[in-house]
Coordinates of C-alpha atoms and ligand atoms in Angstrom, one line a residue:
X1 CA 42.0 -23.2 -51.9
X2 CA 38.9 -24.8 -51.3
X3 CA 38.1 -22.7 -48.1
X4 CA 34.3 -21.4 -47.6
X5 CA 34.2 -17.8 -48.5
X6 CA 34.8 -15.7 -45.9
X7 CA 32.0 -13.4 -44.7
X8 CA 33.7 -9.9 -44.9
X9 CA 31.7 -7.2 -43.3
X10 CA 33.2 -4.7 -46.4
X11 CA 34.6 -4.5 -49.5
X12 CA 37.7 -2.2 -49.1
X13 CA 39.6 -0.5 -51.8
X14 CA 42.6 -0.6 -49.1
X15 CA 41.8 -3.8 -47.2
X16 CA 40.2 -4.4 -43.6
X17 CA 42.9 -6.7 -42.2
X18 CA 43.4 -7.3 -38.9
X19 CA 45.2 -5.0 -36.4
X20 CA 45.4 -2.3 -39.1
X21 CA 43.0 0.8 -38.3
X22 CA 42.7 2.8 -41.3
X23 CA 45.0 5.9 -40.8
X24 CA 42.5 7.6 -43.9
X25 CA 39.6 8.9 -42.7
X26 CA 37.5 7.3 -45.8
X27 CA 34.6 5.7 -44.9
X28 CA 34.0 2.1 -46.4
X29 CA 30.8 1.1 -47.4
X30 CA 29.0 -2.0 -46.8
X31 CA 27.9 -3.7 -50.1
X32 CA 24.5 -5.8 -48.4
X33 CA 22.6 -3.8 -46.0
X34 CA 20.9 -6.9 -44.4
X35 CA 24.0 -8.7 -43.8
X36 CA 24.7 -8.9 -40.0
X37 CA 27.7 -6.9 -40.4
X38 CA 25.5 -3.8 -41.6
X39 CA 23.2 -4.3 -39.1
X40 CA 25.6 -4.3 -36.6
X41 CA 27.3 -1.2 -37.8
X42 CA 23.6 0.6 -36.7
X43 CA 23.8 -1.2 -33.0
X44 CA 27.7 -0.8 -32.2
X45 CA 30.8 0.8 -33.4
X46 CA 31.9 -1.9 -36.1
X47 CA 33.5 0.1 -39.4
X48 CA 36.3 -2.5 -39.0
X49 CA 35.1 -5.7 -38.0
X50 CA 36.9 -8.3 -39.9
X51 CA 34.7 -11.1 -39.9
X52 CA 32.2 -13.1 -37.3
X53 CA 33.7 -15.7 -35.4
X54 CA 32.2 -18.6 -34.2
X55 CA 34.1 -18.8 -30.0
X56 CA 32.2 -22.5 -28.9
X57 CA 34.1 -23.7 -32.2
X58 CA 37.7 -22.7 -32.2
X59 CA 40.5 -24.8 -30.2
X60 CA 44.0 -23.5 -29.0
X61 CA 45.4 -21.7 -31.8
X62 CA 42.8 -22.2 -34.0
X63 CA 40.2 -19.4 -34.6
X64 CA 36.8 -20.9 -36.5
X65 CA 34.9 -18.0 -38.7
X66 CA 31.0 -18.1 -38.7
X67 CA 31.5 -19.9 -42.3
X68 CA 33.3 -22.8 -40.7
X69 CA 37.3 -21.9 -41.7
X70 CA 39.6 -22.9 -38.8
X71 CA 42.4 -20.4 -39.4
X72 CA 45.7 -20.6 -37.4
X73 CA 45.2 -17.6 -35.2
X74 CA 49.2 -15.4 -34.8
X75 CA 47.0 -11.9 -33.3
X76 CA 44.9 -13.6 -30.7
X77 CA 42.6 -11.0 -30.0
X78 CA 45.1 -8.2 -30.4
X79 CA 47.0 -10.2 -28.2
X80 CA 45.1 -11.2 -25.3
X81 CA 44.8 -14.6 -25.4
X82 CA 47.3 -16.2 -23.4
X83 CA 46.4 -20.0 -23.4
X84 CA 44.5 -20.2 -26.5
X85 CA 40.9 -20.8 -27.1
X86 CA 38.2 -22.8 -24.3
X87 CA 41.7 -24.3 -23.0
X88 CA 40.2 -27.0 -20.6
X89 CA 41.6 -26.1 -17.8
X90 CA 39.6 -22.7 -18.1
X91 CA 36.4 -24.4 -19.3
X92 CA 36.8 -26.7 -16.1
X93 CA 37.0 -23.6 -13.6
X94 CA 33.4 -22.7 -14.9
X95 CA 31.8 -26.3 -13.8
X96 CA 32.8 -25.8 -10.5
X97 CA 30.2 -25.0 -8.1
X98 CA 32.0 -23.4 -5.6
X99 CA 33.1 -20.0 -8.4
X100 CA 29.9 -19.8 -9.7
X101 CA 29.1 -16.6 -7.3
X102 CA 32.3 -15.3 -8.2
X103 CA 30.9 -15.6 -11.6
X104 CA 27.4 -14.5 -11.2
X105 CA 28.2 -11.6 -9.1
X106 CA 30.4 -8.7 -9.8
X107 CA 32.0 -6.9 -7.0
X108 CA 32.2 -3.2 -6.3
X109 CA 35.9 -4.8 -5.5
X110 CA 37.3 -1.7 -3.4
X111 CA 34.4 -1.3 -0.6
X112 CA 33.0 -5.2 -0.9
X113 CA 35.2 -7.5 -1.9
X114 CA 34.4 -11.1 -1.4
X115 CA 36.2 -12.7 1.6
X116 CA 38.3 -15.2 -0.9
X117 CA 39.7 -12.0 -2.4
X118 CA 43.0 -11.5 -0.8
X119 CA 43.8 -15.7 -1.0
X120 CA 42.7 -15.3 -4.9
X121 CA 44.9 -12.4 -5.7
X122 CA 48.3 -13.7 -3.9
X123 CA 47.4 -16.7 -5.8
X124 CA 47.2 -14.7 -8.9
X125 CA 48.4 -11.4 -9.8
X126 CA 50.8 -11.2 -6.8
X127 CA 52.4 -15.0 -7.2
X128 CA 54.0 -12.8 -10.7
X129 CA 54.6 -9.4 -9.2
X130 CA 57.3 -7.6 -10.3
X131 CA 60.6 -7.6 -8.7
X132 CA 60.3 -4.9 -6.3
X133 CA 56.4 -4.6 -6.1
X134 CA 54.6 -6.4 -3.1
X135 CA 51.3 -3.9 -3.9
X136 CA 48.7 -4.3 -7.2
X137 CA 45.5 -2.6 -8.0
X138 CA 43.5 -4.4 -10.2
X139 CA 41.5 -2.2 -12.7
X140 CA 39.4 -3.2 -15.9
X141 CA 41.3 -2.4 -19.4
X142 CA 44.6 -1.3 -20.6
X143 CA 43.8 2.5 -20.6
X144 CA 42.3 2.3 -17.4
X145 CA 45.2 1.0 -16.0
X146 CA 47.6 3.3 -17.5
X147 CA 45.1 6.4 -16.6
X148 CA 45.1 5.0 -12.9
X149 CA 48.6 4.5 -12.6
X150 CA 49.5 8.3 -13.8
X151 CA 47.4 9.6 -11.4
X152 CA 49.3 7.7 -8.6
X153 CA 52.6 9.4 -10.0
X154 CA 50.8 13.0 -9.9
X155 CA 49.6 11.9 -6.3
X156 CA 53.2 10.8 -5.2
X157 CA 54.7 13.4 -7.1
X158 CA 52.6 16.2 -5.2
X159 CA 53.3 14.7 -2.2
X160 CA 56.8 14.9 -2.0
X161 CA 56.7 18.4 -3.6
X162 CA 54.7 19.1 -0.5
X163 CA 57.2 17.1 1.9
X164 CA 54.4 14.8 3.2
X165 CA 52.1 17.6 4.5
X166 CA 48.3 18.2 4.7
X167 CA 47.2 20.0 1.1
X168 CA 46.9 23.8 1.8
X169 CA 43.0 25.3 1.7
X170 CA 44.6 27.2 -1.7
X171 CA 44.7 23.4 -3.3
X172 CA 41.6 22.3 -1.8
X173 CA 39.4 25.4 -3.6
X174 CA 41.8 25.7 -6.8
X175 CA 41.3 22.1 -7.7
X176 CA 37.7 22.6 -7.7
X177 CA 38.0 24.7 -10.8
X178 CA 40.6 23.3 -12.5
X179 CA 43.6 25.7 -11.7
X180 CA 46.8 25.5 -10.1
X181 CA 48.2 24.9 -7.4
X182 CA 45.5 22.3 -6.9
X183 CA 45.1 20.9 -10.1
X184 CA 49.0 21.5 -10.6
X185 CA 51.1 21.8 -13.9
X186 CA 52.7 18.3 -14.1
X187 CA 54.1 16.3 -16.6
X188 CA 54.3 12.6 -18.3
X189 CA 57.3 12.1 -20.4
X190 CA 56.6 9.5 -23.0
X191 CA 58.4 8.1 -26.6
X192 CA 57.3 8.8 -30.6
X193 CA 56.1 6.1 -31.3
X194 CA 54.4 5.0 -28.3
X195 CA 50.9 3.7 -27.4
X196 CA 49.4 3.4 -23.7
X197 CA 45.8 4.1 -24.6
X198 CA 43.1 6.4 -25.8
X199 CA 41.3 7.9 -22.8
X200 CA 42.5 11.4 -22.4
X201 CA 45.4 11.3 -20.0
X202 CA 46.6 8.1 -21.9
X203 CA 45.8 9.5 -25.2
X204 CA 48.3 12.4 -24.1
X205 CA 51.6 10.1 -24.3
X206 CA 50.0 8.5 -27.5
X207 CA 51.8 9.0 -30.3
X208 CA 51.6 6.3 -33.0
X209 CA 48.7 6.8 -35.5
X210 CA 46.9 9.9 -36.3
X211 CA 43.6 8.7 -36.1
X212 CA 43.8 8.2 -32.0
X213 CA 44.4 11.8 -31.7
X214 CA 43.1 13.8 -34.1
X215 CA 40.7 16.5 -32.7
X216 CA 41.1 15.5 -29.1
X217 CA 42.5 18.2 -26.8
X218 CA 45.5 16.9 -25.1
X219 CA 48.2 18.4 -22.9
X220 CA 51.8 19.9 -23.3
X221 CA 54.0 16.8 -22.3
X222 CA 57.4 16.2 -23.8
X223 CA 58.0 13.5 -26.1
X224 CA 61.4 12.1 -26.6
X225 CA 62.6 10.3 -29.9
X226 CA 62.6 6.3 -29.0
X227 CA 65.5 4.8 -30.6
X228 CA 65.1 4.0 -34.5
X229 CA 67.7 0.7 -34.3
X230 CA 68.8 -1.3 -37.1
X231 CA 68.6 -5.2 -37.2
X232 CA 69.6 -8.1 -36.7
X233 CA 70.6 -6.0 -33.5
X234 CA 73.4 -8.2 -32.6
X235 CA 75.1 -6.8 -35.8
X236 CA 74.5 -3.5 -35.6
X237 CA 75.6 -2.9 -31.7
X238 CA 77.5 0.1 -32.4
X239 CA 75.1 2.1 -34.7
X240 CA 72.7 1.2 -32.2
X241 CA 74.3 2.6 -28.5
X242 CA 74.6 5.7 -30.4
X243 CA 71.1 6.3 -31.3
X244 CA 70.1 5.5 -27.9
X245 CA 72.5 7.7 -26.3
X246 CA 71.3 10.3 -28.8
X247 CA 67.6 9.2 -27.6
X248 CA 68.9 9.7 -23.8
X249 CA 70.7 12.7 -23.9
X250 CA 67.6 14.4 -25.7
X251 CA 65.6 12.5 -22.5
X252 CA 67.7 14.6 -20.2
X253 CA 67.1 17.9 -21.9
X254 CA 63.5 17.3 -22.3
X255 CA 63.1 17.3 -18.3
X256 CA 65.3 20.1 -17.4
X257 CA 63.1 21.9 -20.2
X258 CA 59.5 21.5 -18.8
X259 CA 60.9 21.7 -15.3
X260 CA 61.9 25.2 -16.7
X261 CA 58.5 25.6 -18.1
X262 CA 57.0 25.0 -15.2
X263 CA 55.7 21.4 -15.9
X264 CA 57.9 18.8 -14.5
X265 CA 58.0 15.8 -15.0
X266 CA 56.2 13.7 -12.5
X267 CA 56.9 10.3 -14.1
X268 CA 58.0 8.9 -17.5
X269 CA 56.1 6.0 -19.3
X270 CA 57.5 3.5 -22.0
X271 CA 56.9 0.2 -23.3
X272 CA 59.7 -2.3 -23.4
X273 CA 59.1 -2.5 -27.1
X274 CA 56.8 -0.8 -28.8
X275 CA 54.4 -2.3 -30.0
X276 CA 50.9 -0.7 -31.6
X277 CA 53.9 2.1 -32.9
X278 CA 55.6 -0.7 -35.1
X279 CA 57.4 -2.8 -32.7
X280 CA 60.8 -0.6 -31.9
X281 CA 63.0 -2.4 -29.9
X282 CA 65.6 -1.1 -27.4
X283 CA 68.2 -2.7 -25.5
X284 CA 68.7 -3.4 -22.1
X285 CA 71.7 -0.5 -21.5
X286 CA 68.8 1.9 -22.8
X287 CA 66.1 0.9 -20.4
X288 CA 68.7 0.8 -17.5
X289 CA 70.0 4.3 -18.4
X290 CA 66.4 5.2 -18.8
X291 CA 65.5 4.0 -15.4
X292 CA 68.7 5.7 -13.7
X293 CA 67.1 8.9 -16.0
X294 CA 63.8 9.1 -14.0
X295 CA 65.7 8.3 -10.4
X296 CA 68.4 11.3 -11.1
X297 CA 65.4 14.0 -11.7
X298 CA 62.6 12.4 -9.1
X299 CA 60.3 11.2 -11.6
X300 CA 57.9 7.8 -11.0
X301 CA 59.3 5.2 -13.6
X302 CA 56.5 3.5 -15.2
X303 CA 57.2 0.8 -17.4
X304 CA 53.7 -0.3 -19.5
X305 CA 53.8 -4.1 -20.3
X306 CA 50.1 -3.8 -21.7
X307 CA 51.3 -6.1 -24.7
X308 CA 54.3 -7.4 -23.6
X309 CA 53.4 -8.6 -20.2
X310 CA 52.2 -12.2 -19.8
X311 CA 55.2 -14.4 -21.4
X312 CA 55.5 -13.9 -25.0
X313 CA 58.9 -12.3 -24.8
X314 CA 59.9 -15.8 -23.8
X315 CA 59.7 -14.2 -19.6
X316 CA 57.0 -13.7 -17.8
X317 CA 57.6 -9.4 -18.2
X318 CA 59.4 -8.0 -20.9
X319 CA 61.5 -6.0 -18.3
X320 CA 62.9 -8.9 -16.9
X321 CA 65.5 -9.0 -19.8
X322 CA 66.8 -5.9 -18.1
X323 CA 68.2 -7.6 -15.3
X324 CA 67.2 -5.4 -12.9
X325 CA 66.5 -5.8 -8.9
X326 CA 64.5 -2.7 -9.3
X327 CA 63.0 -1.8 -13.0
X328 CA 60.3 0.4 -11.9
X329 CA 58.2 2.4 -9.8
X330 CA 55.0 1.2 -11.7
X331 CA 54.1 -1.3 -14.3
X332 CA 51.3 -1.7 -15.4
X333 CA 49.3 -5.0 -17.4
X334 CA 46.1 -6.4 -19.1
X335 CA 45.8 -8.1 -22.4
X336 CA 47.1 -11.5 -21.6
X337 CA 46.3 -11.1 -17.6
X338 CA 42.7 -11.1 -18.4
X339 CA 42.2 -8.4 -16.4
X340 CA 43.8 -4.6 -16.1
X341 CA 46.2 -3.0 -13.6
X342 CA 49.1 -2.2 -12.3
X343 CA 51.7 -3.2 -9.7
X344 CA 53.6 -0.7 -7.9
X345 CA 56.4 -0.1 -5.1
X346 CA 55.2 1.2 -1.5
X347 CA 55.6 4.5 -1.6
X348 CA 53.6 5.2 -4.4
X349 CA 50.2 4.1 -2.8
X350 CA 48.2 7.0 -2.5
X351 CA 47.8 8.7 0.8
X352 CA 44.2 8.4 0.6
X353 CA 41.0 5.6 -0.2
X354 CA 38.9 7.2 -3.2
X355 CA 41.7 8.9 -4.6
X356 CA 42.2 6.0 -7.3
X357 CA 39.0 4.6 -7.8
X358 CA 36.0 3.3 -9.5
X359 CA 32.7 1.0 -9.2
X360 CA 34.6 -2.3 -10.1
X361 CA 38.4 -1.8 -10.0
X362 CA 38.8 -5.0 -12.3
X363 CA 36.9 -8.3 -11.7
X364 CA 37.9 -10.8 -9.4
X365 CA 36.0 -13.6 -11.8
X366 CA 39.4 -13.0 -13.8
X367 CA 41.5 -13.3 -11.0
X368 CA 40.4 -17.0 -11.1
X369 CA 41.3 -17.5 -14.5
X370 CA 44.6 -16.0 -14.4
X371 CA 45.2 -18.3 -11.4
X372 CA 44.4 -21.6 -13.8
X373 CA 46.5 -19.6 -17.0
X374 CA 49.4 -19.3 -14.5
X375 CA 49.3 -23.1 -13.4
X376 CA 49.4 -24.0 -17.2
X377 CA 52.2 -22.0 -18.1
X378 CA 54.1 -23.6 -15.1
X379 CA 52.7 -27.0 -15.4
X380 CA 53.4 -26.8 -19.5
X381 CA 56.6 -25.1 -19.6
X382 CA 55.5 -22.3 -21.6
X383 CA 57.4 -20.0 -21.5
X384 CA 60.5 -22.4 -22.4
X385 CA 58.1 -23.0 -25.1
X386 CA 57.6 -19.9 -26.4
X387 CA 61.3 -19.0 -26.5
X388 CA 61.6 -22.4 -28.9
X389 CA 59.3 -21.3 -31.3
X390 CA 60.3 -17.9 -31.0
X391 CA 63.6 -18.9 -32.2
X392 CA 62.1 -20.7 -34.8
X393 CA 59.7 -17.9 -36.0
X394 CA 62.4 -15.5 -36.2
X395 CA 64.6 -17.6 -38.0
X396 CA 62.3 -18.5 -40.3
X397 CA 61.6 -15.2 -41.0
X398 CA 65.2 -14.4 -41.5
X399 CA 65.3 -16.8 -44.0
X400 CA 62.6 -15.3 -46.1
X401 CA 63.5 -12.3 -45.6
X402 CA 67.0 -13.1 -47.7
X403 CA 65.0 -14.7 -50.3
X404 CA 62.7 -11.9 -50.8
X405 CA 64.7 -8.8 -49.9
X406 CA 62.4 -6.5 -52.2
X407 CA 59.2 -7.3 -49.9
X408 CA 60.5 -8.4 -46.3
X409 CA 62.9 -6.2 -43.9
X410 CA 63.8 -5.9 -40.8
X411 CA 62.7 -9.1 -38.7
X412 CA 62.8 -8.8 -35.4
X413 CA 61.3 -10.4 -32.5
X414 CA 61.9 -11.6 -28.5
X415 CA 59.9 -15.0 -27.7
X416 CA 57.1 -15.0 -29.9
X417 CA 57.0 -11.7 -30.2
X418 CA 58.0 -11.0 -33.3
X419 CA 57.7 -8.6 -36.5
X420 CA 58.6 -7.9 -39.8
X421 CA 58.3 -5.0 -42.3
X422 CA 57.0 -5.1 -45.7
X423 CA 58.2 -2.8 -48.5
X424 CA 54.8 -0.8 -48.3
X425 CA 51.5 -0.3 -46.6
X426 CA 49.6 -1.9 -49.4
X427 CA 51.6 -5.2 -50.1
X428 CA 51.7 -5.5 -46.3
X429 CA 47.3 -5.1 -46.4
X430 CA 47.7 -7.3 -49.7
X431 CA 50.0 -10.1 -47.5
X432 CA 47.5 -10.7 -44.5
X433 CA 44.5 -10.7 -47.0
X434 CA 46.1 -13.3 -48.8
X435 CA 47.3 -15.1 -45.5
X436 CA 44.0 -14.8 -43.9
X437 CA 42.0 -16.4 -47.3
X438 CA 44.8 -19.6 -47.0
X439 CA 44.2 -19.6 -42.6
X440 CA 46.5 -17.5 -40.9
X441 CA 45.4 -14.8 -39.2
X442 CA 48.3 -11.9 -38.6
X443 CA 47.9 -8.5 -36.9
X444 CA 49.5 -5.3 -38.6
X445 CA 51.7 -2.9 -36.4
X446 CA 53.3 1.0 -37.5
X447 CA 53.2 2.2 -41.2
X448 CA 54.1 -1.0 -42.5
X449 CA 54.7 -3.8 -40.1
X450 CA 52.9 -7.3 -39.4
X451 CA 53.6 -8.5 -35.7
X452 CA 53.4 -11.6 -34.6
X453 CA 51.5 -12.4 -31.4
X454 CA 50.1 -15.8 -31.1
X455 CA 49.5 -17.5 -27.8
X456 CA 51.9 -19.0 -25.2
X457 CA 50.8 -22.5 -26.6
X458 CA 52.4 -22.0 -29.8
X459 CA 54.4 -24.9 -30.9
X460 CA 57.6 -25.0 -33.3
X461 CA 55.0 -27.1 -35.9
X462 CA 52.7 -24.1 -35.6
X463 CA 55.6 -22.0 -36.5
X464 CA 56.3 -24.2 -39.4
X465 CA 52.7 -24.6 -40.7
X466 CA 53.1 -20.9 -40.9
X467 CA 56.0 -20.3 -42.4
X468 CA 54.9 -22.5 -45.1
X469 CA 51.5 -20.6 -45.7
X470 CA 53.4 -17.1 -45.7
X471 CA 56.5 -18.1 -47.7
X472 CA 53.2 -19.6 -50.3
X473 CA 52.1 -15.7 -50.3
X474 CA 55.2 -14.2 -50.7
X475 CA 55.9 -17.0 -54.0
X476 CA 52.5 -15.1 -55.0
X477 CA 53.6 -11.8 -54.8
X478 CA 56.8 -11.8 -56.5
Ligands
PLP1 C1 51.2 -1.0 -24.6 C2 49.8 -0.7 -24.5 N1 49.3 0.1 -23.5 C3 48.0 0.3 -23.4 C4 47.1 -0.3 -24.2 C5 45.6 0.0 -24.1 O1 44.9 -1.1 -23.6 P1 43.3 -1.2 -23.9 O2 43.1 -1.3 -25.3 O3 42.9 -2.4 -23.1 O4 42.7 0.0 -23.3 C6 47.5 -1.1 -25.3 C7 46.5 -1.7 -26.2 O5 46.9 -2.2 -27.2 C8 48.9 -1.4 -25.4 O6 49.4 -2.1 -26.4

């Protein structure tokens, strides 16, 4: 094809694409020890490191290798690019005098926060805030965010179990030593199929690949079944509200169960589609009921927009397809906000400073950007945009999809965010090789998925340069 040959770190027998962790536990081998790669690998965690970018290079949607290839990029950074590469108006924010402080020095943000703080966060974080949710807490990753935003549930929880009173001396000592009542038996209910992270309390409502979990002690929470719906969804409505009710009604049991146990359930957690787990979708009846779920038994609702939060469903948060006044207790976001957190309502503000903290609690350097991203998805229309190409990705995808039935099933997608399955794990490895060596770069998803997550400045042409690139692979395949 004429392209430069990519540098790839290793030679796989099963393929190092991107967005697919290896769900063997074979180790690969690196074929030249002196390649940077290898040396790497003895410096910092990098057994799947697809290949060495080159960052002052790429452009927009455009991601440059080390070797010079400009490859149209549809996994941004697993997702957490929301503007596209050195977009000017973020390169601009750095020649300005008056941030550089605010870029030299990082804050311990919840004792010493700079005096521009509370301006820069209305300006930011809360100009987007949930419907609902006047209050945010800002932390550094996804996982942190989630981790935080549990503990706030257990907090309120406790709390109210308490009606409102001081802790009793039995829960000061006890939750010195890790026993009840202080540290007390409570519960996260979370989906199959779901990922919020892979810190420990995170890692507990996990549940999409074996290699997150395995050998890591973890505690008994109930998992639900998340709805396993057929598509296109418009034709399968009635197939559909069944599973979910099914998925509901086992919901219900689950917390009359571990309140049984003795574990209730302080708060459920879900994703508005579920991404890292293969991209499930469920429809706005099920999140409602869901919601109405967690209200009914007194659990915190806590709706993780990790991946979906920032636009790429075509609105700013996934959940806002619900239609609801009031869609959660807690939602929590990173990945396209530049940095971690959560919003949440009132009530569940803990009663107490240090009881959700840490040395940074985000980084308010990224509060600035996210100001300048939200000025060029307003300014740009992009989120109009990304519901045009969405519709044009999707539909493109349809239409492979019914010329090769044997490889492609079950597109699928809201905005941008779109997926597809491939008859097997191997073609799908196979596909996004292939794609990668002729410039796209795609993200795998579940057992046998590729999602789609490009950046909010996706056009309909980039859909179609795309679509012409991948149909090319499939035409290679068959
Ligand atoms: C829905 C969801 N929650 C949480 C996380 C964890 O975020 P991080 O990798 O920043 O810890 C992810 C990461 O992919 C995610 O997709």
């Amino acid at each position: 094809s004429g392209r430069r040959s990519l540098r790839r770190p290793f030679a796989t027998s099963s393929g190092a694409c991107p967005g697919i962790v290896g769900r063997s536990y074979r180790h690969v081998e690196a074929t030249h020890t002196t390649e940077p790669h290898f040396v790497l690998r003895t410096l910092h965690q990098s057994w799947i490191i697809n290949f060495f970018c080159n960052y002052e290079e790429s452009r927009g949607n455009y991601l440059v290798d080390v070797d010079g290839n400009r490859m149209l990029d549809l996994y941004t950074q697993i997702s957490s690019i929301p503007i596209g590469y050195n977009h000017p108006a973020l390169l601009k924010l750095m020649t300005n005098p008056h941030n550089l402080s605010t870029f030299v020095n990082r804050p311990a943000l919840g004792i010493l926060p700079p005096e521009n703080f509370p301006d820069k966060i209305s300006e930011s974080l809360l100009s987007v805030a949930p419907s609902g949710m006047s209050r945010v807490q800002t932390m550094a990753c996804g996982s942190c965010s989630n981790e935080n935003a549990f503990k706030s549930m257990f907090i309120w929880y406790r709390n109210k179990e308490r009606g409102q009173t001081a802790p009793s001396d039995q829960d000061l000592s006890t939750c010195m030593v890790n026993q009840a009542p202080g540290c007390p038996d409570l519960s996260i209910l979370s989906f199959m199929g779901s990922f919020h992270g892979r810190t420990m309390g995170c890692l507990a409502t996990t549940h999409s690949k074996v290699i997150h979990k395995l050998d890591i002690p973890s505690f008994d929470w109930p998992i639900a079944p998340f709805p396993r719906l057929q598509y296109p969804l418009e034709e399968f409505t009635r197939e559909n509200a069944q599973e979910e009710s099914r998925c509901l009604e086992e919901v219900e049991d689950l917390i009359v169960k571990w309140r049984q146990k003795g574990k209730p359930v302080a708060g459920i957690v879900v994703e508005p589609i579920q991404a890292e787990g293969g991209d499930n979708h469920a429809s706005p009846d099920f999140f409602r009921s869901l919601r109405n779920i967690a209200r009914k038994h007194g659990s915190a609702f806590h709706v993780d927009e990790v991946q979906t939060g920032g636009g790429t469903t075509g609105k700013f948060w996934a959940h806002e397809h619900w239609g609801m006044d009031d869609p959660a207790d807690i939602v929590s976001f990173s990945k396209k906000l530049l940095t971690g957190g959560y919003f949440q309502r009132d009530e569940l503000q803990p009663d107490k400073p240090y009881r959700i903290f840490n040395t940074w609690m985000g980084d308010p350097s990224k509060n600035l950007f996210l100001a300048e991203v939200l000025n060029v998805i307003h300014r740009e229309n992009l989120l109009e945009e990304v519901t045009r190409s969405g519709k044009a990705l999707l539909k493109g995808l349809y239409e492979l999809q019914g010329q090769y039935p044997n490889i492609l099933s079950r597109a699928r997608g809201q905005g941008t965010f779109c997926a597809v399955d491939i008859c097997d794990d191997e073609t799908r490895n196979s596909i996004m090789l292939k794609a990668r060596d002729k410039g796209v770069i795609l993200g795998g998803c579940g057992d046998r998925s590729i999602r789609f997550r490009p950046a909010l400045v996706f056009k309909e042409y980039h859909v179609h340069i795309f679509l012409n690139i991948f149909s090319d692979v499939l035409a290679q395949l068959k």
